[in-house]
mmCIF file of C-alpha atoms in Angstrom:
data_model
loop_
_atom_site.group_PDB
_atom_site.id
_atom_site.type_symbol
_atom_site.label_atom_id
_atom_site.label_comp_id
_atom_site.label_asym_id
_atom_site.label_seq_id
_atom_site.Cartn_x
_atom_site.Cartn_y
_atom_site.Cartn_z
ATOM 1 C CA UNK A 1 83.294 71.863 85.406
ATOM 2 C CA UNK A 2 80.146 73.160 83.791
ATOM 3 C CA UNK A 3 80.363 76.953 85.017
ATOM 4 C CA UNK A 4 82.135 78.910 87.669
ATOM 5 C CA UNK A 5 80.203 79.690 91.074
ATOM 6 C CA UNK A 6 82.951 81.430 92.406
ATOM 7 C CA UNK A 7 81.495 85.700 91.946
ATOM 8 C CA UNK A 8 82.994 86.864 89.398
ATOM 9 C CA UNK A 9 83.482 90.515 88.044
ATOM 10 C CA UNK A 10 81.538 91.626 85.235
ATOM 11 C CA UNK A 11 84.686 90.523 82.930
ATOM 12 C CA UNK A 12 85.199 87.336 84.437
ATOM 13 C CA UNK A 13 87.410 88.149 86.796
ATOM 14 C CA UNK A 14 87.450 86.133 90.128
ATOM 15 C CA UNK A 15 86.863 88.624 92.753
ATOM 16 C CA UNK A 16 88.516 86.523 95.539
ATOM 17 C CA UNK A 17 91.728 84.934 94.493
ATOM 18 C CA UNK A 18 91.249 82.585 97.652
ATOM 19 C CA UNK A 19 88.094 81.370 95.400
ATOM 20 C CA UNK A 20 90.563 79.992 92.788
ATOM 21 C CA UNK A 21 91.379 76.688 92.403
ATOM 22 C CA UNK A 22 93.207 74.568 89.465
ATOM 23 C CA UNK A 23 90.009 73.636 88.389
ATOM 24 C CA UNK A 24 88.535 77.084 87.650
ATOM 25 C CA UNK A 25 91.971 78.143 85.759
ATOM 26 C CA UNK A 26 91.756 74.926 84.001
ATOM 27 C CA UNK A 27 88.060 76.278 83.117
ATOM 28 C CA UNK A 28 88.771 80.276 82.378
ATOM 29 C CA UNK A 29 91.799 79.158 79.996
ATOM 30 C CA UNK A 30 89.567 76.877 77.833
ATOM 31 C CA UNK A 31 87.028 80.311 77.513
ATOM 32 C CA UNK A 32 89.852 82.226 76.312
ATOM 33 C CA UNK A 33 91.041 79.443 73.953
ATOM 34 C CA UNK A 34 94.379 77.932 75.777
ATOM 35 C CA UNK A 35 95.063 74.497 77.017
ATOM 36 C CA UNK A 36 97.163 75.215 80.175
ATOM 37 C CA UNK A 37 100.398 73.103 80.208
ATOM 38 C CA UNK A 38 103.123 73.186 82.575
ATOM 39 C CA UNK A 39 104.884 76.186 81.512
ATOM 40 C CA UNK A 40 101.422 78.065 81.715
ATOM 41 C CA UNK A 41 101.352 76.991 85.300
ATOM 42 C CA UNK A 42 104.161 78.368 86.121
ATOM 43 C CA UNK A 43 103.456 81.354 84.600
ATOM 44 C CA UNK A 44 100.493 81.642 87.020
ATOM 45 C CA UNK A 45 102.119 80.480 90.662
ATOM 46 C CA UNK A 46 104.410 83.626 89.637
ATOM 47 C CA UNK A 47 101.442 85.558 88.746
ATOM 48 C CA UNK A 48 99.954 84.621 91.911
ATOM 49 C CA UNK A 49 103.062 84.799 94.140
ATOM 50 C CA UNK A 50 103.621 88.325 92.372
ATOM 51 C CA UNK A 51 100.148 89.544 93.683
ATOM 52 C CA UNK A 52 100.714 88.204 97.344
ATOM 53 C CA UNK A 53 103.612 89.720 97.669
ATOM 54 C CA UNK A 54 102.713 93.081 96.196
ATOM 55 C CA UNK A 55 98.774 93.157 96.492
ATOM 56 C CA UNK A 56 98.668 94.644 92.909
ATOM 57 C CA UNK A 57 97.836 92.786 89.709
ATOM 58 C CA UNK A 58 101.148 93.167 87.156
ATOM 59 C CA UNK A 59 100.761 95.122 83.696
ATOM 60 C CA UNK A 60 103.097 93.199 81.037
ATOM 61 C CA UNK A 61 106.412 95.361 81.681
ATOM 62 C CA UNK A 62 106.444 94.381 85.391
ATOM 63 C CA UNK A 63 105.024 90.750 84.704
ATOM 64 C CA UNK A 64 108.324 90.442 82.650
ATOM 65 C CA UNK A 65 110.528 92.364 84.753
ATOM 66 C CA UNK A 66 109.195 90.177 87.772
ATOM 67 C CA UNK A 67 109.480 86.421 85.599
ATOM 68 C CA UNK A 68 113.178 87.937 84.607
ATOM 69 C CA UNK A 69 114.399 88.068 88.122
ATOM 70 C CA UNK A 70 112.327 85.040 89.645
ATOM 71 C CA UNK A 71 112.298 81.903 86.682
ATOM 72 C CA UNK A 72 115.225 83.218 84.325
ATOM 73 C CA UNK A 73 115.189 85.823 80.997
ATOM 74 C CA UNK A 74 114.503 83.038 78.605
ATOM 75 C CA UNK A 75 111.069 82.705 80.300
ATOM 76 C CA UNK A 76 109.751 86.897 80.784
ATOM 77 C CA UNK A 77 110.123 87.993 77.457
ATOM 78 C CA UNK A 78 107.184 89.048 75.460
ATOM 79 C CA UNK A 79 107.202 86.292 72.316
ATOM 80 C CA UNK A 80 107.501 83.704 74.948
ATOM 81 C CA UNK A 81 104.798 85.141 77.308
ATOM 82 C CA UNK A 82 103.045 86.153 74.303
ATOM 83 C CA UNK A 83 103.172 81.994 73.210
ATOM 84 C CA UNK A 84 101.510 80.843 76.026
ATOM 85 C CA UNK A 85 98.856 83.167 76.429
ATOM 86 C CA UNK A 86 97.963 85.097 73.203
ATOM 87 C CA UNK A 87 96.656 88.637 72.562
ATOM 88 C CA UNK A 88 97.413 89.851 76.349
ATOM 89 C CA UNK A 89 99.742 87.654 79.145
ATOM 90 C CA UNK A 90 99.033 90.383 81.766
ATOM 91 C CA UNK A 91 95.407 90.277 81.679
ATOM 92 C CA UNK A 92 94.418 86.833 80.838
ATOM 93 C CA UNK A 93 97.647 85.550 82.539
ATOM 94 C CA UNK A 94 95.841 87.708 85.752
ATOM 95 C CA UNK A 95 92.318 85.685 84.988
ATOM 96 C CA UNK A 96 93.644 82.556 84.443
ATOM 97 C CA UNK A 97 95.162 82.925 87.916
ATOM 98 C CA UNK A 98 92.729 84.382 89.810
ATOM 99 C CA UNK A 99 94.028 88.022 90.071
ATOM 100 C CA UNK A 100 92.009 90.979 89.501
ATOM 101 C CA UNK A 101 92.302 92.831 85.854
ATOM 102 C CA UNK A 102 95.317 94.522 85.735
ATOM 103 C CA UNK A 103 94.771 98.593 85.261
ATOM 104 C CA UNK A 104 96.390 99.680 82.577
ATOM 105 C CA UNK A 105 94.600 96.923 80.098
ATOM 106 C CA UNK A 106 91.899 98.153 78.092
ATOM 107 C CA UNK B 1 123.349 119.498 100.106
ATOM 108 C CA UNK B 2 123.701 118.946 96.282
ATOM 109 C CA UNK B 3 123.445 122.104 94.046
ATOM 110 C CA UNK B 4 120.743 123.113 91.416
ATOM 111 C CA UNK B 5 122.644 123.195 88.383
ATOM 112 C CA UNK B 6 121.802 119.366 87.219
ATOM 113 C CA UNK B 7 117.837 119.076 88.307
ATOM 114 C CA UNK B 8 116.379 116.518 86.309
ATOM 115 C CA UNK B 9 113.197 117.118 84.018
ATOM 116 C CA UNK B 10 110.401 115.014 84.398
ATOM 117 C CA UNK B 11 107.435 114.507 82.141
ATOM 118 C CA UNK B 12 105.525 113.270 85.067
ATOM 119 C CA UNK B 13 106.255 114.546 88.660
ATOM 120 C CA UNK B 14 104.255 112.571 91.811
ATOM 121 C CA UNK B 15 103.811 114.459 95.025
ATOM 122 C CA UNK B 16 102.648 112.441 97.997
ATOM 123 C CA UNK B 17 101.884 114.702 100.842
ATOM 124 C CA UNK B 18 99.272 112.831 102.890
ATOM 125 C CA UNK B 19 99.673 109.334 105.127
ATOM 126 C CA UNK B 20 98.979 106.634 103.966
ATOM 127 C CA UNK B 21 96.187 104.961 105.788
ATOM 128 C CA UNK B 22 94.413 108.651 106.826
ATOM 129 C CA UNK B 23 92.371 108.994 104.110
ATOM 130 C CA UNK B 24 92.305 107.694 100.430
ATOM 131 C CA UNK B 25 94.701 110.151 99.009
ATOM 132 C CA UNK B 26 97.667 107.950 99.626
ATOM 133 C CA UNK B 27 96.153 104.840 97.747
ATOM 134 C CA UNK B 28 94.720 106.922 94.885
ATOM 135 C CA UNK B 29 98.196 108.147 94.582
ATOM 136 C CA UNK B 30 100.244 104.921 94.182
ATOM 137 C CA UNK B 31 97.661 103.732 91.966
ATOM 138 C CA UNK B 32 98.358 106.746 89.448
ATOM 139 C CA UNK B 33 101.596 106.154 89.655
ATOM 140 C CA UNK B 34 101.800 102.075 88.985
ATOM 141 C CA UNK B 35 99.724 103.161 85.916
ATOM 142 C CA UNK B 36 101.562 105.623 84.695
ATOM 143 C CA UNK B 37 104.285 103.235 85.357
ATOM 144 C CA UNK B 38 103.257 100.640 83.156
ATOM 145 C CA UNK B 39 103.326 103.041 80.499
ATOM 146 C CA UNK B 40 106.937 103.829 80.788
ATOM 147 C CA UNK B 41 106.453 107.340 81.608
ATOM 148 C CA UNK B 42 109.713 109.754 82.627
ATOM 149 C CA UNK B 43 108.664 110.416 85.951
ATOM 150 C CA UNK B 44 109.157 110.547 89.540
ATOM 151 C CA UNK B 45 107.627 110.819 92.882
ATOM 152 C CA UNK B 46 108.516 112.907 95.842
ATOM 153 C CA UNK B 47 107.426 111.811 99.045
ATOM 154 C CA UNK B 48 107.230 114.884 101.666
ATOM 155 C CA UNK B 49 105.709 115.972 105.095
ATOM 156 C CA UNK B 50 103.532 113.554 105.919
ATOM 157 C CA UNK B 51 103.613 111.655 102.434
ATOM 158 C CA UNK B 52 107.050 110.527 103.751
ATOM 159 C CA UNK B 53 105.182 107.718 106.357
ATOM 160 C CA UNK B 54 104.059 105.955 103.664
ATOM 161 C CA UNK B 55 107.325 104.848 103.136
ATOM 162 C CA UNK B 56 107.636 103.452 107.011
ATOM 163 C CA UNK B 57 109.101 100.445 107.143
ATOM 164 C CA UNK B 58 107.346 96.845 109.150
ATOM 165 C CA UNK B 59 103.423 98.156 107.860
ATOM 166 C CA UNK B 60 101.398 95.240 109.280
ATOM 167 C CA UNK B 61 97.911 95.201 108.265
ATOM 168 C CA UNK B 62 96.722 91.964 108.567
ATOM 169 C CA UNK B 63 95.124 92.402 111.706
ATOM 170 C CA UNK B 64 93.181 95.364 110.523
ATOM 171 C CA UNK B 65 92.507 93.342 107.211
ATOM 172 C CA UNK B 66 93.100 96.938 105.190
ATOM 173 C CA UNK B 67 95.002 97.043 101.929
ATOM 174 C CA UNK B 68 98.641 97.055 103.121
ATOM 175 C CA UNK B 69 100.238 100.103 101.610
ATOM 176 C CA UNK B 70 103.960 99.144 102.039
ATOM 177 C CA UNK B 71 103.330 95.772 99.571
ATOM 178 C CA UNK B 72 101.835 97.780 96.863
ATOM 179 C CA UNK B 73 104.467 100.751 97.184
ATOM 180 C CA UNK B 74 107.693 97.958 96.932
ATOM 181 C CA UNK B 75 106.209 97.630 93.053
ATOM 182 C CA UNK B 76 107.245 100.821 92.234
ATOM 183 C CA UNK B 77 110.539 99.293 91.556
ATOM 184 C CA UNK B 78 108.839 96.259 89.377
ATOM 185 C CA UNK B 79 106.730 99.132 87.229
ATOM 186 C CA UNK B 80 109.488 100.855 86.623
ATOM 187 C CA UNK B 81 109.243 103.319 89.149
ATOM 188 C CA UNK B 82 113.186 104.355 90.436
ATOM 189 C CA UNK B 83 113.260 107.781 90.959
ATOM 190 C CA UNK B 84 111.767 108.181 94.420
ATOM 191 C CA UNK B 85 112.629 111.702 96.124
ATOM 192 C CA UNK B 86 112.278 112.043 99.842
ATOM 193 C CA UNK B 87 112.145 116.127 101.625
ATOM 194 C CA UNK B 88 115.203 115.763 103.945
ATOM 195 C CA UNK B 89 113.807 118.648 106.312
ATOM 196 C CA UNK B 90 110.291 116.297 106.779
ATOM 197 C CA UNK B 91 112.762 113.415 107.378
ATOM 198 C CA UNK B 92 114.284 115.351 110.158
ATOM 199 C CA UNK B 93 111.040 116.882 111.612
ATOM 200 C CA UNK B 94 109.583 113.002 111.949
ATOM 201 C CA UNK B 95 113.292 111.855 113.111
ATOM 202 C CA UNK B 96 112.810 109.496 110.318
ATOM 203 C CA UNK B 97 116.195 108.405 108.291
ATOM 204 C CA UNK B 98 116.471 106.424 105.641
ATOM 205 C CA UNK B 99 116.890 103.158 107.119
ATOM 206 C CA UNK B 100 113.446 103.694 108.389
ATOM 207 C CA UNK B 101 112.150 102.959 105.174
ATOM 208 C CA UNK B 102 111.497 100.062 103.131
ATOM 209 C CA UNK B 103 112.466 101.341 99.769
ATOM 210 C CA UNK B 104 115.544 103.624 98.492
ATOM 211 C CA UNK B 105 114.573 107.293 98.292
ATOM 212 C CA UNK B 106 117.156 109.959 97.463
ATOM 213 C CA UNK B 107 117.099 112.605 100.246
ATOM 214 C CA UNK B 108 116.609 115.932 98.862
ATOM 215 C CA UNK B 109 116.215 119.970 99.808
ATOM 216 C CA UNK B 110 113.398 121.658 99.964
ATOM 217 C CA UNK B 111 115.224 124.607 97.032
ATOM 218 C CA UNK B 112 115.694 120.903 95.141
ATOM 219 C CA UNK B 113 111.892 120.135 95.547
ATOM 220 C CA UNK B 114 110.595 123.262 94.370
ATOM 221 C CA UNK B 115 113.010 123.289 91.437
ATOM 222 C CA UNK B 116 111.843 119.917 90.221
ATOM 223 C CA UNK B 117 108.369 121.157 90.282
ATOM 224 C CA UNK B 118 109.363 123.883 88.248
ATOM 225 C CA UNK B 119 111.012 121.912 85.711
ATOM 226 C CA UNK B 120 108.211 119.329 85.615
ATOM 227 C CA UNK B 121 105.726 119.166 82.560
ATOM 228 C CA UNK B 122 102.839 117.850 84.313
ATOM 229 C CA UNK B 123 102.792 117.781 88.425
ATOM 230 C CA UNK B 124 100.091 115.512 90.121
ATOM 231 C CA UNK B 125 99.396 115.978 93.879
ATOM 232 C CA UNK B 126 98.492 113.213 95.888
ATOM 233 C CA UNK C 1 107.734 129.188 87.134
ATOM 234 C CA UNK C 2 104.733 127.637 89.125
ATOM 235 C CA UNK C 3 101.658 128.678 90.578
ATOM 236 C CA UNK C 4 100.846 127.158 93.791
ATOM 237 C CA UNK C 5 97.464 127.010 95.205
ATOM 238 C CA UNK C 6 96.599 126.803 98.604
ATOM 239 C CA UNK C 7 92.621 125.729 98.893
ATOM 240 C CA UNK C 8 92.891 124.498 102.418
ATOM 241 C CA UNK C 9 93.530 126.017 105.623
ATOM 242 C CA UNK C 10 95.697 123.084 107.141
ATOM 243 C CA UNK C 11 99.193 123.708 108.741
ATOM 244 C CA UNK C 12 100.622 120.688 106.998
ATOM 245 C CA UNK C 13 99.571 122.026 103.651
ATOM 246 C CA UNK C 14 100.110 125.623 104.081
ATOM 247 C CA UNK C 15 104.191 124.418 105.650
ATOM 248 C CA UNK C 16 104.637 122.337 102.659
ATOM 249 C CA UNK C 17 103.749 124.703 100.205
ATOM 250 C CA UNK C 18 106.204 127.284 101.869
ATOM 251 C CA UNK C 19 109.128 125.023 102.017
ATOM 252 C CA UNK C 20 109.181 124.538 98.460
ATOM 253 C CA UNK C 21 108.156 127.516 96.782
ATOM 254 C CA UNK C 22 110.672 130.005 95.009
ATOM 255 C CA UNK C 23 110.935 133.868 95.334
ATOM 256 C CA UNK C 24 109.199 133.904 91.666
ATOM 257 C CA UNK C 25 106.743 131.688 92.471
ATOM 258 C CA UNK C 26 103.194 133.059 92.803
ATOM 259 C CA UNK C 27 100.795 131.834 95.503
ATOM 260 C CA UNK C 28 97.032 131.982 95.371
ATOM 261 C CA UNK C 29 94.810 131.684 98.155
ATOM 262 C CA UNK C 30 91.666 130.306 97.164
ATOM 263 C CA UNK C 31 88.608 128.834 99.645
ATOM 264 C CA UNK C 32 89.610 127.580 102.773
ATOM 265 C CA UNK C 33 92.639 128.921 102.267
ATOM 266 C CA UNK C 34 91.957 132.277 102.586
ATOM 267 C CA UNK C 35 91.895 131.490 105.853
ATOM 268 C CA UNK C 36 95.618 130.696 106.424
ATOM 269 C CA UNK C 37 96.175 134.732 105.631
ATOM 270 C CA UNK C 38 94.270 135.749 108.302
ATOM 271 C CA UNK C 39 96.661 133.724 111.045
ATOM 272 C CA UNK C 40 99.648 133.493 109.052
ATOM 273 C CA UNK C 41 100.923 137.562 109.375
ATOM 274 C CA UNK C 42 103.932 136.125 107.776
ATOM 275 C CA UNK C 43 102.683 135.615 104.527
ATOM 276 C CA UNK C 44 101.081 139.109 103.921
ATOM 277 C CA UNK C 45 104.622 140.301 103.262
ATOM 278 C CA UNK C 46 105.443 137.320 100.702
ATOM 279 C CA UNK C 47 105.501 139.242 96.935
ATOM 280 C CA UNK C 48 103.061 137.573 94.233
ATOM 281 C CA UNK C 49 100.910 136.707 97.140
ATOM 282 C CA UNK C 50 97.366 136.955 95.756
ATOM 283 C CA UNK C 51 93.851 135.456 97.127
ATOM 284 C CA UNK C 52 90.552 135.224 95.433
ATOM 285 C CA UNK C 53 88.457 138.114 96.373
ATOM 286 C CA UNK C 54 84.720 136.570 96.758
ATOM 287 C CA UNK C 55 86.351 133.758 98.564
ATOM 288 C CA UNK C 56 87.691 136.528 101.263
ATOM 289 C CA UNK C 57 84.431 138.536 101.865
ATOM 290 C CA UNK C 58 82.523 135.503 102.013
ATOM 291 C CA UNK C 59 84.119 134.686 104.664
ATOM 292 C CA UNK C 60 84.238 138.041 106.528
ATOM 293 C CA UNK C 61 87.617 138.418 106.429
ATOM 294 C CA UNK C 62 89.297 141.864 105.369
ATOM 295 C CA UNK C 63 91.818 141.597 102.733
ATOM 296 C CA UNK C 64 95.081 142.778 103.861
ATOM 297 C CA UNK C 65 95.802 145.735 101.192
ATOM 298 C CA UNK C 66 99.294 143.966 101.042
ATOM 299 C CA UNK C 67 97.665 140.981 99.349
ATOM 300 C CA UNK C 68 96.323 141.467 95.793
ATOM 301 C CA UNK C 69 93.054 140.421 95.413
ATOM 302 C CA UNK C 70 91.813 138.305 92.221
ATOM 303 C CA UNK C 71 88.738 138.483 90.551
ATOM 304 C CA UNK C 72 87.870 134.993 88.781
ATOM 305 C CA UNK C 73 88.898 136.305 85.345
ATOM 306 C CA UNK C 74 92.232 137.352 86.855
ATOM 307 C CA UNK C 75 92.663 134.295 88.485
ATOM 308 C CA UNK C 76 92.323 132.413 85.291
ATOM 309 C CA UNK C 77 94.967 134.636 83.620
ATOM 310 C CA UNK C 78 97.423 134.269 86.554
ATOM 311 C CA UNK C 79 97.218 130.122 85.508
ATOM 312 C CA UNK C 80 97.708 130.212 82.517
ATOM 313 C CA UNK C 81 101.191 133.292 82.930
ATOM 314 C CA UNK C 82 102.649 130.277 84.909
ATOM 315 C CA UNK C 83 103.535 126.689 84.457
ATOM 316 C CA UNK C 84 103.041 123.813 86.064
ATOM 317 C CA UNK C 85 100.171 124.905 88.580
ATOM 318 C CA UNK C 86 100.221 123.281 91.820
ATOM 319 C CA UNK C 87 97.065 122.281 93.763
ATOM 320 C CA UNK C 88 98.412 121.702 97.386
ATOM 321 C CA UNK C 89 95.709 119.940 99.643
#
């Protein structure tokens, strides 16, 4: 994939997360420098699950508090999260998966 | 009733006062709060009069395709967000209890209410 | 001990300000408000009951002489005498 046609917000943020498909992660993470493997993915199902359920994009604390209680402590904590997606797991953990920025990231 | 003498002090104190799908207040609200959340602030919210619907269990907006209020509210928990306060004379004026709603809010006085506000640093009305 | 401000003449607002405020509480009428002390006899009597002046006469209401009026400078002074200030709307 060349470029994204799904709209995107002026950050490169999907708008729609029914517009996201593996594909367009697969395409956002190489942007931001990551090669998504399978603990990245399910990093963003939970991501993804997270927003369904709550209809709000998680800021790190939550994200961890949420990955504690759903895949285990060994896999919410920040040096792990922190591995997998550098600089920021909330917010380009939210636009790998198709979720809108979360608020509190500047 | 509980008594005055232990009122906790928060740095942060929520008021919700309005319904939640009347107007924008009610959205504008919870998304203060979830950000203030995420910042670990010492606060709290009180829900009262009509601010206490928002907490009504079995919201079902899919038909109306609106923003469902009652998702977004049960992440106060997940941002950190555990001291939720609900008037017990509004609860009894809606004949509302507490297994109406969908999250756990202590039931407090209206002497209790007014005390927290007084003890609060900052209060933000929603 | 806080200062609540009623801006609004709304029965919901005006009943949940009243529930919670304290007998060393102030309350200030302001705008819309001002309107809640013309039907509300109840609250003429209430000590450190106070409205904003201008926002009376324009309105062509009379001020009870129970009520103390504020100039804006006096209203500003009465915020900052009490902590935290509450908006209710």
């Amino acid at each position: 994939m060349s470029h994204i046609t799904a709209p995107l917000d002026a950050e490169g943020f999907l708008l729609r997360l029914e517009d996201w498909t593996p594909d367009i992660a697969r395409h956002i993470a190489q942007q931001e420098g990551i090669t998504l493997t399978p603990a990245h993915w399910e990093i963003i199902t939970s991501l993804q699950t997270f927003y369904k359920t709550f209809e709000v994009a998680p800021a790190m604390r939550p994200l961890s508090r949420y990955l504690a209680s759903t895949l285990g402590k060994e896999k919410s904590g920040s040096i792990y999260l922190l591995k997998l997606f550098p600089g920021s797991p909330a917010k380009y953990g939210a636009k790998i998966a198709g979720l809108p920025k979360p608020e509190n990231c500047l | 009733m509980e008594t005055q003498t232990h009122i906790a002090q928060y740095d942060l104190l929520f008021i919700f006062s309005h319904s939640p799908y009347g107007s924008s207040l009610g959205r504008e609200g919870l998304e203060a709060a979830l950000a203030a959340g995420a910042f670990d602030q010492n606060m709290a919210i009180i829900f009262m009069g009509e601010g206490l619907w928002q907490l009504k269990s079995q919201q079902d907006t899919v038909d109306a395709q609106r923003k469902n209020h009652q998702k977004m509210t049960s992440a106060l928990p997940m941002f950190g967000i555990d001291a939720l306060y609900a008037q017990a004379s509004g609860l009894d004026e809606r004949q509302l209890d507490l297994s109406d709603f969908y999250l756990a809010a202590k039931p407090v006085s209206d002497e209790t209410i007014g005390e927290l506000i007084r003890q609060a640093k900052q209060v933000l009305s929603f | 001990m806080t200062l609540h401000i009623v801006s609004q003449n709304n029965p919901f607002v005006l009943k949940n300000c009243l529930a919670v405020a304290g007998p060393n509480d102030a309350l200030v009428f302001i705008n819309d408000g001002v309107y809640a002390l013309a039907t509300h006899a109840a609250l003429v009597k209430r000590p450190l009951t106070y409205a904003l002046a201008h926002d009376i006469t324009t309105r062509g209401l009379t001020l009870n002489h129970l009520i103390e009026p504020l100039s804006y400078s006096q209203f500003v002074a009465l915020s900052c005498q009490y902590n935290p200030v509450q908006s209710w709307y």
